[in-house]
Amino acid sequence: MKEGLDQDNQMQEAGEEQLNELIKQAGNEARARKKEALARHLKMLQAAVAEGVARRKNSLTT
């Protein structure tokens, strides 16, 4: 009977390890997507600021 319990325990541990690996992988993917999104937003903000500066310079010189 104990042998059956040991096998069940080993199966659960293997399943837990797989689950932990999947959670870790999902976390890495989520962080990568967040980093890409933040980089896109930063580029948009920089473009908006650059456009504002250019417009201000044009309005001051004309």
Short mmCIF file of C-alpha atoms in Angstrom, two decimals:
data_model
loop_
_atom_site.label_atom_id
_atom_site.label_comp_id
_atom_site.label_asym_id
_atom_site.label_seq_id
_atom_site.Cartn_x
_atom_site.Cartn_y
_atom_site.Cartn_z
CA MET A 1 0.00 0.00 0.00
CA LYS A 2 2.83 2.38 0.84
CA GLU A 3 4.31 1.83 -2.64
CA GLY A 4 1.06 3.06 -4.22
CA LEU A 5 1.17 6.19 -2.07
CA ASP A 6 4.80 6.86 -3.00
CA GLN A 7 3.96 6.64 -6.70
CA ASP A 8 1.02 9.02 -6.24
CA ASN A 9 3.24 11.42 -4.32
CA GLN A 10 5.90 11.30 -7.05
CA MET A 11 3.24 11.94 -9.71
CA GLN A 12 1.94 14.93 -7.75
CA GLU A 13 5.45 16.31 -7.34
CA ALA A 14 6.13 15.94 -11.06
CA GLY A 15 2.84 17.67 -11.82
CA GLU A 16 3.69 20.47 -9.39
CA GLU A 17 7.07 20.95 -11.04
CA GLN A 18 5.42 21.19 -14.46
CA LEU A 19 2.87 23.65 -13.10
CA ASN A 20 5.61 25.76 -11.54
CA GLU A 21 7.49 25.77 -14.85
CA LEU A 22 4.35 26.85 -16.74
CA ILE A 23 3.69 29.63 -14.23
CA LYS A 24 7.29 30.78 -14.52
CA GLN A 25 7.09 30.76 -18.33
CA ALA A 26 3.79 32.67 -18.31
CA GLY A 27 5.31 35.26 -15.99
CA ASN A 28 8.31 35.71 -18.27
CA GLU A 29 6.05 36.12 -21.30
CA ALA A 30 3.86 38.64 -19.47
CA ARG A 31 6.90 40.66 -18.43
CA ALA A 32 8.20 40.65 -22.02
CA ARG A 33 4.82 41.86 -23.35
CA LYS A 34 4.70 44.58 -20.69
CA LYS A 35 8.22 45.71 -21.56
CA GLU A 36 7.33 45.90 -25.27
CA ALA A 37 4.14 47.85 -24.52
CA LEU A 38 6.02 50.32 -22.31
CA ALA A 39 8.65 50.79 -25.03
CA ARG A 40 5.91 51.56 -27.58
CA HIS A 41 4.28 54.06 -25.22
CA LEU A 42 7.61 55.71 -24.53
CA LYS A 43 8.21 56.16 -28.26
CA MET A 44 4.75 57.70 -28.67
CA LEU A 45 5.36 60.07 -25.76
CA GLN A 46 8.75 61.08 -27.14
CA ALA A 47 7.19 61.75 -30.56
CA ALA A 48 4.43 63.83 -28.98
CA VAL A 49 6.92 65.88 -26.97
CA ALA A 50 9.15 66.37 -30.02
CA GLU A 51 6.15 67.54 -32.03
CA GLY A 52 5.17 69.96 -29.28
CA VAL A 53 8.67 71.37 -29.09
CA ALA A 54 8.79 71.76 -32.88
CA ARG A 55 5.43 73.56 -32.90
CA ARG A 56 6.52 75.86 -30.08
CA LYS A 57 9.73 76.73 -31.91
CA ASN A 58 7.73 77.47 -35.07
CA SER A 59 5.31 79.70 -33.20
CA LEU A 60 8.14 81.60 -31.51
CA THR A 61 10.06 82.19 -34.74
CA THR A 62 7.08 83.29 -36.85
#
